Amino acid sequence: MEKFTQHTGVGVPLRRSNVDTDQIIPAVYLKRVTRTGFEDALFAAWRGDPAFVLNQPAYTAGSVLVAGPDFGTGSSREHAVWALKDYGFKVVISPRFADIFRGNSGKQGLLAAQVSAEDVELLWKILESRPGTEVTVDLAARTVVCDDVTVPFTVDDYTRWRLMEGLDDIGLTLQHADEITAFEASRESWRPRTLPARHLPTVPITPARPA
Amino acid sequence: MTGTLAEKVWDAHVVRQGQDGAPDLLYIDLHLVHEVTSPQAFEGLRLAGRRVRRPDLTLATEDHNTPTLDIDLPIADLTSRTQIDTLRANAAEFGVRLHSLGDSDQGIVHQVGPQLGLTQPGLTVVCGDSHTSTHGAFGALAFGIGTSEVEHVLATQTLPLTPFKTMAITVEGELPPGATAKDIILAIIAKIGTGGGQGYVLEYRGDAIRALSMEGRMTVCNMSIEAGARAGMIAPDETTFAYLKGRPHAPEGADWDAAVEYWKTLRTDDDAVFDAEVVLRAADLEPFVTWGTNPGQGLPLSAAVPVPELIADEAERTAAERAIEYMGLTPGQPLREIPVDTVFIGSCTNGRIEDLRSVAKVVKGRRKADSVRVLVVPASARVRLQAEVEGLDVIFTDFGAEWRNAGCSMCLGMNPDQLAPGERSASTSNRNFEGRQGKGGRTHLVSPLVAAATAIRGTLSSLADLDLPAGTDLSSFDGSPLAPLDPAAPAVL
Ligand code: SF4
């Protein structure tokens, strides 16, 4: 995972509250076997509408999403975070996030920055009056800078530390790789291994046929 | 130190103790993989430039999507084919052992681990599948995980986890004839509810559990998840050791002795304390069937469809109303009078050799009811081979049943084996959720013996409804072999 200290990019005002994960990515996209390439699935139901914010040229290249309260509610699908990341978002700003969504974001390097409702309103006004305005999100200082406005955001210390260190769950565990190796050395030698493969003699299987 | 079985296995796997409420880092002995929940995990590894840490502790099989007919032809459904092709490519790239369709070790992941002797007492076993609890029958701590955890285990062979609570479920006494392991677990779920086990590892104890074969114990542990539990466990004993002895991956020689000595320590100490305890009397059990749309909505076969107005609890009442409507039943209708269209015998719950033997004993020399379609799907290719050696396939086809290739099949209908809308099944699988076996399909969960009797009569039935010769000993319908085995045949199933 990339280290995250500061990010500057086009801000996208999404004037909606209660954006649930079904709206972020509809269930039909969950059949895929990949975990990248979900950019087309992001907000799929809204993307057909030419008036939708991401369909306006000034916002298309956006990387900081500014949304209303209760972002990411509903099913726990990790695909919601993948879709936002694949589209190019690095930060989502909202007055309130669903817990699971916030947890999933932190694990995958998407910053979920909590900003007060008034400040979100302020950001919306700037981004709507001057489409294409860039926003700078500083994780070290915990601030969002947009034009001449600077507002604070909150993120829990643990998630912030992980983002700044660029550590995903696996990266965190691998910090203890020595302990894992030591544990492995202490395992009884008779514990089963799948390799080399051992099995009864291979027997050909005749396909069953429709009656 | 005293402790419960689950605590002992947990403690033996802590790589690093979590401080200040942080999770423990737990070592994983065996990681089973199938095609549905693994693709994104492997891709995550690839994106991060990571390898599989211990391919030698990982085993993959194809099961959920595999067809049970014409397995030599290309898979027609595109999504299914993509998932299987992806698993094959990933297994090859990361050096993971895979048992593919057509290979004699292919089958449902929860049958393949035990039959190869890989599932052993005292192990931690995980798989991206909720019915991983099956492996707890051997005294392993076995539980299902999500896709990002699959990736975590592939990369590190560990998982950060907070300890589970423990619940003792004691089934005292002796099962009456005609009642089986499936009836025990259906009765337990009906008693504690589908959320009753939440956060717990269930340990099944008592004479009725001890008396079960390994197949029966797997059936019980398999459905722990349907009570909401993380895992189910049974302490290993002579039955466990006898099952494992001689299997391809079981320890041999001095290793075997060392292993058995350790396995014998894997039991809950007499003074250990469980967080919760439940007691059932086996003598009270009879064949159980579900009438609703979750595994907790079950009743003895002699009962009738509940009358919602008589249910005091409001949430339960509305749930019952909805379930009865979906299932197309009438309140007060005797369960025995419900006609079914399909009988499905298979799945990781009841698709093992013992299940097939007990069904064969019941249906031998008979014909199925004309109105029912009967599908017999062995849990693994080896189970199928063994059944064919014993001649069970002939008994089934003479009966009018379809004898299929191994896989999950109609348990969840990801392959073409599905119920049509409104169709009703008696199924030996583990989930009766709306649409689980096909859109609009209606599922009654039953034991293999009830499935067999139902296939004969066309309505939900038990052995007691069959015109068995007077004096037939019902307790003879257990899993013992029908006839002496061919000495050349693989006898270890
Ligand atoms: S048989 Fe059914 S429950 Fe078992 S692994 Fe397959 S789909 Fe899951």
XYZ file of C-alpha atoms and ligand atoms in Angstrom:
712
model
C 0.000 0.000 0.000
C 1.259 3.493 -0.856
C 2.081 5.860 1.969
C -0.437 8.670 2.310
C 0.683 12.009 3.743
C -0.839 14.630 1.508
C -3.011 14.598 -1.581
C -4.064 17.339 -3.983
C -6.751 16.781 -6.610
C -10.017 17.980 -8.111
C -12.858 18.061 -5.589
C -16.206 16.525 -6.551
C -19.312 17.798 -4.746
C -21.779 14.916 -4.303
C -24.807 16.582 -2.785
C -26.447 13.464 -1.464
C -26.779 11.877 1.943
C -27.192 8.172 2.758
C -25.189 6.987 -0.202
C -25.296 3.244 0.484
C -22.968 0.627 -0.935
C -25.621 -0.510 -3.410
C -25.516 2.964 -4.912
C -21.723 3.024 -4.853
C -21.638 -0.325 -6.662
C -24.748 -2.364 -7.559
C -24.815 -6.076 -6.724
C -24.610 -7.251 -10.353
C -20.948 -6.265 -10.424
C -20.067 -8.611 -7.556
C -19.832 -11.641 -9.841
C -16.501 -10.539 -11.213
C -13.323 -12.400 -10.337
C -11.056 -9.340 -10.283
C -10.485 -6.718 -7.627
C -9.522 -3.973 -10.029
C -11.324 -2.506 -12.984
C -14.441 -1.525 -11.070
C -14.281 2.118 -12.237
C -17.184 1.590 -14.640
C -19.288 0.187 -11.808
C -18.925 3.211 -9.535
C -22.300 4.923 -9.060
C -23.473 2.849 -12.038
C -27.127 3.764 -11.641
C -26.374 7.488 -11.725
C -23.721 7.514 -14.415
C -26.359 7.307 -17.169
C -27.680 10.706 -16.167
C -25.809 13.466 -18.063
C -26.473 15.865 -15.187
C -24.670 13.581 -12.687
C -21.655 15.325 -11.263
C -19.037 12.890 -12.579
C -20.432 13.343 -16.098
C -19.526 17.017 -16.082
C -16.103 17.526 -17.682
C -14.767 19.764 -14.916
C -15.265 17.000 -12.337
C -14.531 13.874 -14.363
C -10.914 13.727 -13.225
C -11.881 14.183 -9.571
C -10.008 12.447 -6.779
C -11.544 13.971 -3.636
C -15.226 13.134 -3.142
C -17.207 15.457 -0.894
C -20.459 13.732 0.113
C -23.342 14.222 2.533
C -23.791 12.365 5.825
C -24.037 8.546 6.240
C -21.809 7.589 3.379
C -21.233 3.871 2.759
C -24.159 2.357 4.667
C -25.734 -0.990 3.703
C -23.982 -4.196 2.746
C -20.398 -4.712 3.834
C -19.073 -5.316 0.319
C -15.426 -4.348 -0.029
C -16.157 -3.696 -3.683
C -17.443 -0.235 -2.754
C -13.950 0.835 -1.761
C -12.402 -0.890 -4.763
C -14.756 0.988 -7.114
C -13.936 4.372 -5.572
C -10.220 3.663 -5.704
C -10.340 2.287 -9.218
C -12.113 5.415 -10.404
C -9.257 7.450 -8.990
C -10.566 8.686 -5.657
C -7.998 9.018 -2.896
C -10.177 10.724 -0.304
C -13.858 10.694 0.607
C -15.107 13.516 2.805
C -18.397 13.202 4.678
C -19.870 14.377 7.992
C -20.523 10.717 8.940
C -19.445 7.319 7.595
C -20.888 3.861 8.089
C -18.520 1.903 10.384
C -17.836 -1.001 8.070
C -17.191 1.283 5.131
C -14.768 3.336 7.172
C -12.995 0.170 8.298
C -12.756 -1.193 4.769
C -11.415 2.147 3.476
C -8.689 2.354 6.054
C -7.562 -1.165 5.248
C -7.233 -0.346 1.588
C -5.640 3.066 1.600
C -8.687 5.208 0.879
C -8.891 8.097 3.353
C -12.349 8.575 4.878
C -12.092 12.095 6.316
C -14.846 13.233 8.621
C -15.663 16.943 8.268
C -18.475 18.794 10.012
C -21.732 19.277 8.114
C -21.242 23.066 7.951
C -17.760 22.676 6.519
C -19.014 20.179 3.952
C -21.594 22.782 2.946
C -18.807 25.324 2.598
C -16.728 22.988 0.439
C -19.746 22.201 -1.744
C -20.320 25.910 -2.375
C -16.738 26.506 -3.473
C -16.582 23.381 -5.639
C -19.928 24.122 -7.265
C -19.232 27.786 -7.970
C -15.780 27.078 -9.421
C -15.902 23.571 -10.934
C -12.514 21.942 -11.178
C -11.104 23.576 -8.040
C -8.362 21.527 -6.460
C -8.484 20.416 -2.862
C -5.465 19.575 -0.731
C -5.925 16.999 2.003
C -3.097 16.963 4.517
C -3.160 13.852 6.691
C -0.281 15.013 8.879
C -2.046 18.285 9.741
C -5.563 16.774 9.436
C -6.776 19.639 7.293
C -8.618 20.117 4.032
C -7.560 23.205 2.068
C -9.822 24.447 -0.708
C -9.110 27.850 -2.195
C -8.782 30.233 0.732
C -10.662 27.963 3.112
C -8.997 25.552 5.515
C -11.162 23.143 7.508
C -10.136 20.408 9.948
C -11.093 16.738 9.607
C -11.010 13.809 11.979
C -9.711 10.312 11.424
C -8.808 7.873 14.162
C -5.141 7.735 15.163
C -4.668 4.101 14.291
C -6.012 4.454 10.745
C -4.016 7.632 10.266
C -0.840 5.901 11.373
C -1.471 2.992 9.054
C -2.160 5.256 6.091
C 0.909 7.371 6.743
C 3.067 4.263 7.074
C 1.402 2.709 4.033
C 0.541 -0.457 5.967
C -2.336 -2.712 4.994
C -3.417 -5.581 7.286
C -1.010 -7.937 5.637
C 1.820 -5.413 5.816
C 1.136 -5.025 9.533
C 1.261 -8.753 10.115
C 4.425 -9.067 8.076
C 6.128 -6.690 10.488
C 6.100 -9.754 12.728
C 7.462 -12.082 10.063
C 10.293 -13.159 12.377
C 7.839 -14.294 15.002
C 5.889 -16.226 12.384
C 9.073 -17.910 11.215
C 10.028 -18.761 14.797
C 6.579 -20.220 15.381
C 6.884 -22.317 12.255
C 10.175 -23.728 13.466
C 8.454 -24.943 16.636
C 5.658 -26.845 14.851
C 5.707 -30.623 15.145
C 7.149 -32.248 12.049
C 4.193 -34.608 11.732
C 1.678 -31.846 11.183
C 0.153 -32.413 7.764
C 1.404 -30.814 4.564
C -0.476 -30.782 1.301
C 2.766 -30.989 -0.678
C 4.126 -33.255 -1.923
C 0.687 -34.609 -2.748
C -0.208 -38.018 -1.377
C -3.320 -39.827 -2.376
C -4.819 -43.163 -3.193
C -4.103 -44.362 -6.715
C -5.719 -42.120 -9.302
C -8.779 -43.713 -10.862
C -10.455 -42.425 -14.022
C -13.819 -40.807 -13.417
C -16.500 -41.505 -15.985
C -18.784 -38.532 -16.573
C -22.393 -39.019 -15.521
C -24.760 -38.333 -18.428
C -28.298 -36.999 -18.516
C -30.759 -39.881 -18.170
C -3.419 -25.018 32.813
C -7.049 -25.984 32.502
C -9.202 -25.048 29.605
C -11.789 -26.077 27.077
C -10.885 -27.904 23.903
C -11.266 -24.725 21.849
C -9.046 -22.735 24.207
C -6.344 -25.386 24.108
C -6.226 -25.380 20.332
C -6.293 -21.585 20.261
C -3.478 -21.254 22.778
C -1.307 -23.656 20.842
C -1.485 -21.381 17.791
C -0.837 -17.918 19.177
C 2.144 -16.493 17.313
C 1.846 -13.172 19.047
C -0.417 -12.184 21.894
C -2.487 -9.071 21.192
C -1.863 -6.253 23.666
C -4.437 -3.710 24.873
C -7.391 -5.436 23.298
C -5.622 -5.909 19.980
C -6.297 -9.284 18.351
C -4.014 -12.292 18.766
C -2.063 -13.386 15.726
C -3.054 -16.994 15.146
C -1.132 -19.525 13.052
C -3.154 -21.443 10.460
C -2.262 -25.104 9.886
C -4.458 -25.809 6.889
C -5.960 -23.408 4.359
C -8.556 -24.810 1.999
C -9.458 -22.889 -1.126
C -12.260 -23.088 -3.687
C -13.106 -21.157 -6.822
C -15.755 -18.755 -5.519
C -14.043 -16.837 -2.748
C -10.417 -16.996 -3.853
C -9.993 -15.036 -7.130
C -9.770 -11.580 -5.565
C -7.479 -12.846 -2.841
C -4.979 -14.142 -5.372
C -5.273 -10.938 -7.358
C -4.571 -8.944 -4.215
C -1.348 -10.904 -3.770
C -0.399 -10.258 -7.351
C -1.098 -6.525 -7.060
C 1.071 -6.260 -3.957
C 3.824 -8.459 -5.411
C 3.371 -11.093 -2.686
C 3.673 -14.869 -2.804
C 1.747 -17.626 -1.073
C 3.769 -18.118 2.106
C 3.020 -21.811 2.597
C 1.701 -23.548 -0.536
C 2.409 -26.770 1.374
C -0.324 -25.884 3.880
C -2.815 -24.916 1.178
C -5.154 -27.086 -0.858
C -7.622 -26.072 -3.561
C -10.577 -27.914 -5.036
C -13.280 -27.097 -7.553
C -16.732 -27.702 -6.163
C -19.307 -24.912 -6.074
C -19.648 -24.336 -9.811
C -18.823 -27.733 -11.194
C -21.481 -29.497 -13.245
C -22.540 -32.972 -12.117
C -23.304 -34.180 -15.628
C -21.086 -34.226 -18.715
C -18.039 -33.144 -16.753
C -15.851 -33.756 -19.783
C -17.570 -31.032 -21.793
C -16.821 -27.298 -21.476
C -18.819 -25.623 -18.707
C -21.724 -23.834 -20.358
C -22.255 -21.057 -17.825
C -19.794 -18.249 -18.415
C -19.501 -17.005 -14.821
C -18.897 -20.545 -13.569
C -16.336 -21.227 -16.235
C -14.479 -17.993 -15.514
C -14.290 -18.757 -11.794
C -12.917 -22.227 -12.426
C -10.451 -21.095 -15.081
C -9.278 -18.357 -12.729
C -8.654 -20.852 -9.919
C -6.683 -23.084 -12.271
C -4.514 -20.193 -13.412
C -3.964 -18.973 -9.845
C -3.094 -22.428 -8.520
C -0.554 -22.868 -11.307
C 0.960 -19.417 -10.807
C 1.261 -19.641 -7.019
C 2.161 -23.327 -6.783
C -0.984 -24.403 -4.936
C -2.137 -28.011 -5.192
C -5.480 -28.166 -6.974
C -7.902 -31.032 -7.484
C -9.794 -30.252 -10.644
C -12.987 -31.602 -12.083
C -12.363 -35.102 -13.402
C -9.537 -35.818 -10.944
C -10.298 -38.603 -8.468
C -9.514 -36.338 -5.498
C -11.916 -33.607 -6.617
C -14.957 -32.916 -4.498
C -16.514 -30.616 -1.948
C -13.692 -29.000 -0.034
C -15.110 -30.129 3.335
C -15.054 -33.764 2.264
C -11.700 -33.698 0.507
C -9.727 -32.417 3.533
C -10.939 -35.198 5.846
C -10.764 -38.011 3.304
C -7.152 -37.181 2.447
C -6.319 -37.231 6.150
C -5.313 -33.561 6.046
C -7.942 -32.560 8.580
C -6.529 -33.689 11.924
C -7.206 -33.041 15.607
C -5.809 -29.866 17.112
C -5.279 -28.023 13.832
C -6.476 -24.571 12.897
C -8.310 -24.917 9.589
C -9.746 -22.043 7.556
C -11.474 -21.702 4.200
C -13.379 -18.932 2.481
C -16.572 -20.823 3.178
C -18.858 -20.772 6.180
C -19.225 -24.552 6.392
C -15.565 -24.929 7.258
C -16.961 -25.708 10.712
C -17.313 -29.291 9.386
C -13.656 -29.993 10.156
C -14.300 -29.355 13.844
C -15.586 -32.945 13.970
C -11.927 -33.979 14.298
C -11.226 -31.647 17.204
C -9.773 -28.992 14.920
C -10.596 -25.309 15.333
C -12.093 -24.693 11.914
C -13.984 -21.659 10.697
C -14.979 -19.750 7.590
C -13.309 -16.474 6.575
C -13.929 -13.635 4.079
C -12.002 -12.919 0.917
C -9.623 -10.357 2.407
C -8.822 -12.843 5.172
C -8.168 -15.478 2.521
C -5.580 -13.121 1.091
C -4.152 -12.548 4.561
C -3.719 -16.259 5.179
C -2.238 -16.847 1.734
C 0.335 -14.121 2.348
C 1.157 -14.724 6.026
C -0.293 -18.123 7.066
C -1.755 -16.259 10.057
C -4.870 -14.305 10.979
C -5.386 -11.545 13.546
C -8.337 -12.726 15.647
C -10.023 -12.004 18.951
C -10.824 -15.126 20.997
C -14.272 -16.680 20.657
C -16.544 -17.539 23.543
C -17.250 -21.198 24.248
C -20.554 -23.055 24.547
C -21.025 -26.675 25.584
C -23.852 -28.534 23.880
C -24.373 -31.866 25.577
C -26.567 -34.481 23.930
C -27.203 -37.125 26.569
C -28.333 -40.696 26.122
C -28.971 -42.735 23.034
C -30.639 -41.767 19.760
C -33.861 -43.652 19.049
C -33.897 -45.795 15.878
C -34.470 -43.773 12.714
C -33.017 -40.568 14.200
C -29.623 -39.450 12.929
C -26.874 -36.865 13.347
C -28.857 -34.543 11.089
C -31.834 -34.703 13.446
C -29.558 -33.864 16.375
C -28.255 -30.706 14.760
C -31.640 -29.603 13.386
C -33.071 -30.016 16.876
C -30.196 -28.024 18.383
C -30.691 -25.150 15.937
C -34.444 -25.161 16.511
C -33.713 -24.955 20.237
C -31.066 -22.229 20.367
C -32.125 -20.359 17.219
C -30.173 -19.225 14.169
C -28.447 -16.539 16.222
C -28.027 -18.602 19.403
C -24.421 -19.493 18.719
C -23.249 -16.040 17.716
C -19.694 -15.361 18.830
C -19.276 -18.896 20.204
C -17.378 -22.005 19.398
C -19.782 -24.847 20.135
C -18.383 -28.000 21.671
C -20.650 -31.018 21.177
C -20.414 -33.544 23.993
C -22.303 -36.389 25.576
C -23.005 -40.044 24.847
C -25.089 -39.453 21.737
C -22.239 -37.461 20.142
C -19.586 -40.004 21.198
C -21.652 -42.743 19.575
C -21.624 -40.999 16.183
C -19.306 -42.031 13.367
C -16.945 -39.407 11.922
C -19.435 -38.837 9.115
C -22.183 -38.140 11.631
C -19.933 -35.823 13.630
C -19.122 -33.911 10.462
C -22.840 -33.503 9.789
C -23.332 -32.013 13.245
C -20.321 -29.670 13.105
C -21.138 -28.671 9.526
C -24.333 -26.943 10.595
C -22.870 -25.107 13.617
C -22.784 -22.053 11.412
C -26.559 -22.277 10.951
C -26.860 -21.575 14.665
C -24.721 -18.495 14.071
C -21.598 -20.014 15.662
C -18.066 -19.393 14.443
C -17.165 -23.052 14.764
C -18.231 -26.416 16.169
C -15.898 -28.959 17.736
C -15.889 -32.504 19.031
C -13.014 -33.849 21.106
C -11.054 -36.525 19.236
C -11.281 -40.138 20.435
C -10.750 -43.683 19.167
C -13.383 -43.140 16.448
C -11.374 -40.175 15.170
C -8.072 -42.027 15.244
C -9.553 -45.048 13.481
C -10.917 -42.816 10.717
C -7.558 -41.132 10.186
C -5.308 -44.150 10.372
C -3.918 -45.085 6.982
C -5.259 -42.075 5.113
C -2.843 -40.585 2.595
C -1.766 -37.609 4.723
C -2.137 -39.139 8.169
C 1.114 -39.461 10.140
C 2.834 -42.842 9.996
C 4.976 -44.983 12.278
C 6.543 -43.096 15.177
C 4.889 -39.892 13.952
C 1.517 -41.563 14.306
C 2.252 -42.500 17.904
C 3.448 -38.999 18.731
C 0.404 -37.506 17.088
C -2.048 -39.773 18.904
C -0.382 -39.020 22.205
C -0.886 -35.310 21.588
C -4.408 -35.760 20.231
C -5.426 -37.535 23.426
C -4.717 -34.359 25.393
C -7.235 -32.472 23.275
C -10.244 -32.537 25.533
C -11.950 -30.060 27.780
C -10.635 -30.364 31.316
C -13.170 -31.404 33.927
C -12.877 -28.132 35.798
C -12.910 -25.904 32.717
C -15.768 -23.425 32.460
C -17.844 -22.721 29.365
C -19.411 -19.322 28.746
C -22.741 -21.056 28.094
C -24.190 -24.568 28.308
C -27.094 -26.319 26.615
C -28.346 -29.845 27.271
C -30.498 -32.058 25.032
C -31.850 -35.552 25.604
C -31.237 -37.798 22.630
C -34.164 -40.024 23.557
C -36.533 -37.121 22.839
C -35.303 -36.750 19.289
C -37.141 -37.990 16.253
C -36.744 -37.281 12.560
C -36.724 -33.515 12.131
C -37.661 -31.442 9.093
C -37.710 -27.716 8.440
C -40.948 -26.065 7.362
C -39.648 -22.491 6.966
C -36.924 -20.483 5.308
C -34.157 -20.666 7.880
C -32.626 -23.748 9.478
C -34.055 -22.804 12.869
C -37.612 -23.199 11.575
C -37.736 -26.952 12.080
C -40.042 -29.409 13.838
C -40.354 -33.144 14.387
C -41.884 -34.763 11.319
C -44.913 -35.805 13.375
C -45.829 -32.137 13.945
C -47.773 -29.710 11.783
C -46.972 -26.409 10.078
C -47.143 -23.776 12.831
C -50.166 -21.521 13.144
C -48.746 -17.974 13.284
C -51.620 -16.614 15.371
C -50.509 -18.925 18.163
C -46.964 -17.567 18.234
C -46.605 -15.067 21.063
C -43.401 -13.359 19.989
C -44.203 -10.770 17.352
C -40.968 -10.932 15.384
C -41.211 -14.719 15.299
C -44.821 -14.546 14.238
C -44.164 -12.273 11.256
C -41.165 -14.380 10.283
C -43.363 -17.499 10.397
C -46.099 -15.816 8.355
C -43.627 -14.806 5.677
C -41.964 -18.205 5.615
C -45.255 -20.083 5.370
C -46.345 -17.877 2.504
C -43.041 -18.299 0.646
C -43.089 -22.046 1.226
C -46.662 -22.286 -0.061
C -47.898 -24.092 3.058
C -51.086 -23.947 5.105
C -50.898 -23.321 8.859
C -51.850 -26.474 10.733
C -51.103 -28.774 7.779
C -49.423 -31.992 8.992
C -45.795 -32.029 7.816
C -46.215 -35.627 6.698
C -48.753 -34.559 4.070
C -46.462 -32.126 2.258
C -45.729 -33.432 -1.256
C -42.304 -32.749 -2.754
C -41.124 -32.558 -6.368
C -37.440 -33.211 -5.855
C -35.330 -35.166 -3.395
C -31.709 -34.044 -3.221
C -29.224 -36.323 -1.492
C -25.786 -34.758 -1.297
C -23.778 -31.716 -0.050
C -21.031 -31.343 2.535
C -23.655 -32.071 5.200
C -24.921 -35.447 3.992
C -23.196 -36.489 0.783
C -20.741 -38.905 2.410
C -20.422 -42.632 1.951
C -22.301 -43.400 5.138
C -25.216 -41.253 4.006
C -25.329 -42.969 0.643
C -25.193 -46.386 2.297
C -28.077 -45.627 4.598
C -30.188 -44.306 1.720
C -29.338 -47.382 -0.343
C -30.463 -49.665 2.476
C -33.856 -47.998 2.515
C -34.479 -47.796 -1.232
C -32.970 -51.124 -2.250
C -35.401 -53.107 -4.391
C -37.987 -50.314 -4.465
C -39.131 -47.685 -6.970
C -39.349 -43.992 -6.267
C -42.729 -42.260 -6.373
C -43.565 -41.213 -9.958
C -44.060 -37.598 -8.979
C -40.530 -37.055 -7.634
C -37.176 -36.481 -9.226
C -34.345 -37.914 -7.134
C -30.791 -36.632 -7.393
C -27.937 -38.427 -5.668
C -24.729 -36.386 -5.703
C -21.705 -37.772 -3.845
C -19.646 -35.240 -1.897
C -16.448 -36.223 -3.659
C -15.191 -38.268 -6.555
C -13.743 -40.825 -4.101
C -17.099 -41.182 -2.407
C -18.569 -41.816 -5.834
C -15.949 -44.457 -6.627
C -16.446 -46.151 -3.293
C -20.219 -46.192 -3.754
C -19.779 -47.748 -7.179
C -17.513 -50.439 -5.760
C -20.250 -51.258 -3.264
C -22.878 -51.289 -5.993
C -24.852 -48.403 -4.508
C -25.090 -46.658 -7.872
C -27.029 -49.593 -9.285
C -29.400 -49.564 -6.319
C -30.009 -45.854 -6.910
C -30.545 -46.072 -10.644
C -32.837 -49.105 -10.239
C -34.752 -47.018 -7.752
C -35.199 -44.350 -10.437
C -32.710 -41.822 -9.032
C -30.120 -39.912 -11.043
C -26.552 -40.802 -10.090
C -24.278 -37.803 -10.574
C -20.707 -36.582 -10.398
C -19.400 -34.996 -7.211
C -19.859 -31.337 -6.237
C -21.998 -28.870 -4.317
C -24.740 -29.208 -6.899
C -28.256 -28.397 -5.738
C -27.081 -27.373 -2.290
C -26.813 -23.866 -3.689
C -27.587 -24.180 -7.379
C -24.575 -22.345 -8.744
C -24.366 -25.063 -11.369
C -27.320 -26.193 -13.532
C -28.803 -28.328 -10.700
C -31.573 -26.024 -9.543
C -35.187 -25.999 -8.460
C -37.675 -24.293 -10.773
C -39.754 -21.466 -9.241
C -42.337 -22.920 -6.862
C -40.738 -26.372 -6.913
C -40.382 -28.106 -3.552
C -37.489 -30.223 -2.393
C -36.587 -32.478 0.482
C -32.876 -31.825 0.710
C -30.103 -33.297 2.828
C -28.147 -30.017 2.563
C -27.846 -27.312 5.215
C -29.620 -24.146 4.076
C -33.281 -23.567 3.282
C -33.008 -19.841 2.567
C -35.365 -18.325 0.009
C -34.075 -19.058 -3.463
C -31.019 -20.969 -2.233
C -31.650 -23.981 -4.470
C -32.982 -21.911 -7.365
C -35.104 -18.788 -7.685
C -38.477 -19.361 -6.037
C -37.468 -22.885 -4.951
C -38.802 -24.253 -1.642
C -36.488 -26.330 0.514
C -37.181 -28.696 3.406
C -34.012 -29.788 5.175
C -34.054 -33.463 6.087
C -31.809 -36.364 7.066
C -30.776 -38.957 4.464
C -33.231 -41.476 5.951
C -36.106 -39.014 5.684
C -34.995 -38.142 2.151
C -35.090 -41.822 1.203
C -38.520 -42.434 2.714
C -39.803 -39.229 1.102
C -38.546 -40.334 -2.311
C -40.500 -43.563 -1.918
C -43.776 -41.998 -0.776
C -43.675 -38.604 -2.495
C -44.543 -36.741 0.703
C -42.298 -35.908 3.655
C -41.911 -39.267 5.407
C -39.755 -41.245 7.767
C -38.876 -44.918 8.024
C -41.910 -45.412 10.242
C -44.150 -44.599 7.262
C -42.699 -47.375 5.124
C -44.165 -50.856 5.045
C -40.992 -52.456 6.304
C -41.262 -56.153 7.070
C -42.542 -56.718 10.592
C -39.765 -56.828 13.130
C -37.299 -54.834 11.031
C -34.708 -53.335 13.296
C -34.698 -49.648 12.432
C -31.369 -49.166 14.113
C -29.834 -51.319 11.364
C -30.192 -48.376 8.974
C -26.910 -46.910 9.980
C -23.853 -46.454 7.832
C -22.366 -49.915 8.036
C -21.477 -51.478 4.687
C -24.195 -53.231 2.749
C -22.054 -56.113 1.647
C -18.473 -57.174 2.189
C -16.204 -54.826 0.283
C -14.136 -55.871 -2.656
C -10.743 -56.363 -0.987
C -9.043 -54.593 -3.901
C -11.189 -51.497 -3.454
C -10.109 -48.383 -1.608
C -11.556 -49.124 1.791
C -10.686 -45.945 3.607
C -13.749 -43.853 2.906
S -22.168 -28.351 -0.367
Fe -23.293 -26.496 -0.018
S -22.772 -25.807 2.005
Fe -21.270 -27.333 1.387
S -19.575 -26.146 0.576
Fe -20.910 -26.678 -1.118
S -22.318 -24.968 -1.319
Fe -21.339 -24.789 0.679
